[in-house]
Coordinates of C-alpha atoms in Angstrom, one line a residue:
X1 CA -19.2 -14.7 -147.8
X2 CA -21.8 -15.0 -150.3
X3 CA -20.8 -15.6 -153.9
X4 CA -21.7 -12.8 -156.2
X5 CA -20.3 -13.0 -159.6
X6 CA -18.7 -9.6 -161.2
X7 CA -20.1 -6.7 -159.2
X8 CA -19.2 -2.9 -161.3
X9 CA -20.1 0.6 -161.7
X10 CA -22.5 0.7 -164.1
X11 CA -22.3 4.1 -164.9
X12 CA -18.1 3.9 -165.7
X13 CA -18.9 0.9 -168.5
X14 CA -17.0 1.5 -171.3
X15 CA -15.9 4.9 -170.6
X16 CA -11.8 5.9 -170.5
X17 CA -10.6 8.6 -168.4
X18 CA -12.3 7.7 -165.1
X19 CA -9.9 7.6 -162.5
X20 CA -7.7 10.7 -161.5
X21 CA -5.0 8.3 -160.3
X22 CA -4.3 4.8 -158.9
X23 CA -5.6 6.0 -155.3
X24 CA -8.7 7.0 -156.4
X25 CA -9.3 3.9 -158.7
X26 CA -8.7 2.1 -155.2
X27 CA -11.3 4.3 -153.6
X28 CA -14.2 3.3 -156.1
X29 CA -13.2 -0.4 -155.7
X30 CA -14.0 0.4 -151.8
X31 CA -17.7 1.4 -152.8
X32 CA -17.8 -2.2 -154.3
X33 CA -15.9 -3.7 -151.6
X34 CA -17.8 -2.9 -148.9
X35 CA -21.1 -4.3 -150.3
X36 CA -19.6 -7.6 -149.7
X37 CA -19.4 -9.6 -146.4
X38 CA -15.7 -10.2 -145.7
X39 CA -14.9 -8.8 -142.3
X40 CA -11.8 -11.1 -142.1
X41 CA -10.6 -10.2 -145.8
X42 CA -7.0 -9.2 -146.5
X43 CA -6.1 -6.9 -149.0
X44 CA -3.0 -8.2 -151.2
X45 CA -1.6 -5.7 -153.6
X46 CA 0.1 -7.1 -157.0
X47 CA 3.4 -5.0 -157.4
X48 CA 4.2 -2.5 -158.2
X49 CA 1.1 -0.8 -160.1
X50 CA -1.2 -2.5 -157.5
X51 CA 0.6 -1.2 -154.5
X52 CA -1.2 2.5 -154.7
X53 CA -4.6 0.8 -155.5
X54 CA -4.0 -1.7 -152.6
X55 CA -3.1 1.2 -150.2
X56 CA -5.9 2.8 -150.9
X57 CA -8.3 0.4 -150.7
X58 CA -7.3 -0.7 -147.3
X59 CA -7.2 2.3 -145.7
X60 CA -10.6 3.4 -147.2
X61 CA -12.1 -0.7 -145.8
X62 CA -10.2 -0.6 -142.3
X63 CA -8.5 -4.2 -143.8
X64 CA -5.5 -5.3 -143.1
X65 CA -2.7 -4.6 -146.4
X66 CA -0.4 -7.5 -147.6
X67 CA 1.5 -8.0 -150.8
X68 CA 0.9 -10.9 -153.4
X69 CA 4.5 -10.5 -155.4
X70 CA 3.4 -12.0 -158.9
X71 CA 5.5 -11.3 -161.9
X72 CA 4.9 -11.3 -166.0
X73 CA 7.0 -12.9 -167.7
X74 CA 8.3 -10.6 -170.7
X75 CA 9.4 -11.4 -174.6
X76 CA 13.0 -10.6 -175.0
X77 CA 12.5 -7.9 -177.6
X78 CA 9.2 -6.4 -175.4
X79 CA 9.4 -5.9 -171.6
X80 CA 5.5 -4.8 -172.0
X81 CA 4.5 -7.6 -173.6
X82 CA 4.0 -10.9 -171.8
X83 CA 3.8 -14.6 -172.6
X84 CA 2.9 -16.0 -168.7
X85 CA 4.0 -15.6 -165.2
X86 CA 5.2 -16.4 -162.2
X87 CA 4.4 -16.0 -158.2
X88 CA 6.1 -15.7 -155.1
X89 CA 5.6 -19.5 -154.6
X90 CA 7.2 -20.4 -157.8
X91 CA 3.7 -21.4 -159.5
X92 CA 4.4 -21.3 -163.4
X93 CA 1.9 -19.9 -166.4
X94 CA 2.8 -20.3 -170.0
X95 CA 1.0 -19.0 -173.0
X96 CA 1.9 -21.8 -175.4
X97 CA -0.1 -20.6 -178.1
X98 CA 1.4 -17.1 -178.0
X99 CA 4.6 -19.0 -177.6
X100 CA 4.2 -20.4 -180.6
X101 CA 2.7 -17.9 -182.7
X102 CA 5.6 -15.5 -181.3
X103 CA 8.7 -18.4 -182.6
X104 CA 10.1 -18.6 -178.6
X105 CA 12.5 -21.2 -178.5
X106 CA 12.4 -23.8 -175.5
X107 CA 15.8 -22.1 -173.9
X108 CA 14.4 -18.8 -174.2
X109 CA 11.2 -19.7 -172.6
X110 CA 13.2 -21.5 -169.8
X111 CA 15.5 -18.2 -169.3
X112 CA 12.6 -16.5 -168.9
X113 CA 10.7 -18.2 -166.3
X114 CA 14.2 -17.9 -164.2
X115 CA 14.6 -14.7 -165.0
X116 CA 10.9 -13.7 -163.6
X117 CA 11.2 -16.0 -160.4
X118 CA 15.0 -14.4 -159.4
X119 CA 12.9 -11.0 -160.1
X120 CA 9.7 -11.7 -157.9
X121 CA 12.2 -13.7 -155.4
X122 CA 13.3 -10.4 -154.8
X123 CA 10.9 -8.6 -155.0
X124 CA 9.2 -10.8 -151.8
X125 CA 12.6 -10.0 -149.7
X126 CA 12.2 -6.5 -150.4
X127 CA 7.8 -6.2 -149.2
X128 CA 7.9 -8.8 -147.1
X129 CA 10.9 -9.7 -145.9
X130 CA 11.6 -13.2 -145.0
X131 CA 8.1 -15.4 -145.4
X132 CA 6.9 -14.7 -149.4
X133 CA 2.9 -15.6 -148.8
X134 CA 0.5 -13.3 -147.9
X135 CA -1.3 -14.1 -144.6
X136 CA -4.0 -15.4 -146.1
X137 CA -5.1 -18.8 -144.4
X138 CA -8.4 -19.7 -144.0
X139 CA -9.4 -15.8 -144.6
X140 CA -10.6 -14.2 -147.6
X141 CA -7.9 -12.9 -150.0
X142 CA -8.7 -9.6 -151.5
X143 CA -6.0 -9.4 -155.0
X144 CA -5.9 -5.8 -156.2
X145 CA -3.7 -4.7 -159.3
X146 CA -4.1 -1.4 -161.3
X147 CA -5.9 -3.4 -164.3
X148 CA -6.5 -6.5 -166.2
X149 CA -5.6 -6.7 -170.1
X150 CA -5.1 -10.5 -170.2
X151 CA -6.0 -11.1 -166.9
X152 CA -3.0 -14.1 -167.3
X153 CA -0.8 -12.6 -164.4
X154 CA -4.1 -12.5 -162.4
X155 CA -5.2 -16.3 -162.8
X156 CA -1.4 -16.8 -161.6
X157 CA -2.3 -14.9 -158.4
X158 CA -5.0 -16.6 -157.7
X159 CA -3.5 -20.2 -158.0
X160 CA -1.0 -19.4 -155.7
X161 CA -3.1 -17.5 -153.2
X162 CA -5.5 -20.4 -153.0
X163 CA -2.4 -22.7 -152.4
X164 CA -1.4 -20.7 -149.6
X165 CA -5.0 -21.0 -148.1
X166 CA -7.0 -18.7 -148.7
X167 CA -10.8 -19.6 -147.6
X168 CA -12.1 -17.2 -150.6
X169 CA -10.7 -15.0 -153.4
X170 CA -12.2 -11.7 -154.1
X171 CA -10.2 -10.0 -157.3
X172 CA -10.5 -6.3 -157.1
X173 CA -9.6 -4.3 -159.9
X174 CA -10.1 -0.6 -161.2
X175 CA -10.3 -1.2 -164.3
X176 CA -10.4 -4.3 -167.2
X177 CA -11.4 -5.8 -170.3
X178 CA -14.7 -7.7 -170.3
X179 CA -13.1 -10.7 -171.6
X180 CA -10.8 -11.0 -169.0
X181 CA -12.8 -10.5 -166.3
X182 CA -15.3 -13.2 -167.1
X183 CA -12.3 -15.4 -167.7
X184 CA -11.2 -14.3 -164.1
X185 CA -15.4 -14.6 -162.9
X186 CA -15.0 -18.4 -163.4
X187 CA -11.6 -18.6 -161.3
X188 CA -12.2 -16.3 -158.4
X189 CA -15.0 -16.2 -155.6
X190 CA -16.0 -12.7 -157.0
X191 CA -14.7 -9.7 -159.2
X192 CA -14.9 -6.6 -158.1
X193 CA -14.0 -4.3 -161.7
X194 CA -15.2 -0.9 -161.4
X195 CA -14.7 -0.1 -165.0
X196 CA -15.6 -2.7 -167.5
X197 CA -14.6 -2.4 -170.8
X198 CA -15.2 -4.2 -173.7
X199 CA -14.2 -4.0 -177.3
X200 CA -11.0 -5.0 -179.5
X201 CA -8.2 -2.7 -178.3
X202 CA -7.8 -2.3 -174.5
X203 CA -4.9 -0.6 -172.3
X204 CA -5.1 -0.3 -169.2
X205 CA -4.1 3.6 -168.8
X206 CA -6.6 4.1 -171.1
X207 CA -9.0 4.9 -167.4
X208 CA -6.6 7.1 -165.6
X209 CA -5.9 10.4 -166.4
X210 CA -2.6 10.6 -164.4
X211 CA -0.5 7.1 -164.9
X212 CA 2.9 6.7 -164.2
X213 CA 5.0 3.9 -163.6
X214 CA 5.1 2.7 -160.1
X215 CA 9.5 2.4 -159.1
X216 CA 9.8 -0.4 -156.8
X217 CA 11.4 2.2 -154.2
X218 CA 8.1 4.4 -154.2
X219 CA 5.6 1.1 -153.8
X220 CA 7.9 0.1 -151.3
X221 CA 7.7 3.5 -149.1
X222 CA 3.8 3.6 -149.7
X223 CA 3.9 0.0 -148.0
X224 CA 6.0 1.3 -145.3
X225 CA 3.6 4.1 -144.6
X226 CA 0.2 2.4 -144.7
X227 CA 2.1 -0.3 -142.3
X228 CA 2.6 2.8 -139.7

């Protein structure tokens, strides 16, 4: 699989209100998708927002649909806000500049990172059952989420991915700020980001029209259904 850099839709740049839903934000992504060479890719959804993006983008591609249980780790006064994360193999992020500008103490930190790796511990039991990793030796791992703000959580994903094996790492995305995704251009193989935006302020909801949050319980019957 050829490398190709950041590949978008030119015509959604810096726009908001693009994407009726999560599932169709997966079907643009399958527009990009396909223009790439990766007939042994797998598709790993990020849960829980990526789940619906991940569905869809594998049953629009014919690939096979795994799940990549990565977690955020949260302030204590914030749960939206994050300061690193952690991945269903245990590999550790920390911000230590936002750390420090934000006053975390060292045990706070700590319960934190235990917190997040008991939360994406199960989380892996419940989407995968008993192996955590996505199938994803010596194939091309496709990571899908809903959106990059950061992008942190995604760098996570892909250091654990690549540990597990993955040949190539193709980060798929409906949406994300332009900062972010040339952070994430120099990690991954390539960066599939139909909507790129740029600019100071950036939420990810900002490009659906529809958005919800995704209950563990309704990513995990989605998973069950695109499995059957």
């Amino acid at each position: 699989m050829k490398r190709v850099g950041v590949r978008e839709v030119g015509e959604l740049r810096d726009r908001t209100d693009v994407f009726r839903d999560r599932e169709e934000g997966g079907r643009r992504l399958a527009e990009l998708l396909r223009a790439i060479d990766a007939p042994d890719a797998v598709v790993c959804a990020i849960p829980a927002g990526g789940v619906p993006v991940g569905v869809a983008l594998a049953r629009e591609t014919g690939l096979p649909l795994d799940v990549a249980v990565v977690s955020k780790i949260t302030l204590p006064w914030n749960t939206e806000a994050g300061y690193g994360a952690v991945a269903f193999d245990g590999t550790t992020r920390i911000n230590e500049p936002l750390v420090r500008q934000v006053g975390l103490t060292r045990s706070q930190v700590e319960e934190g990172i235990a917190a997040t790796l008991a939360k994406v511990q199960r989380r892996a039991r419940r989407f995968r059952g008993g192996d955590p990793a996505p199938a994803v030796a010596g194939r091309a791992a496709v990571l899908v989420d809903d959106g990059l703000a950061s992008g942190f959580t995604m760098r996570v994903a892909i250091e654990a991915v690549r540990r597990s094996g993955a040949a190539r790492i193709v980060v798929a995305v409906p949406t994300g700020h332009a900062a972010a995704v040339e952070r994430l251009d120099a990690e991954a193989d390539e960066v599939l980001c139909a909507n790129v935006r740029g600019g100071f302020r950036f939420a990810v909801t900002d490009a659906y029209r529809k958005w919800t949050d995704v209950p563990e319980l309704v990513a995990e019957e989605l998973l069950h259904q695109a499995r059957t």
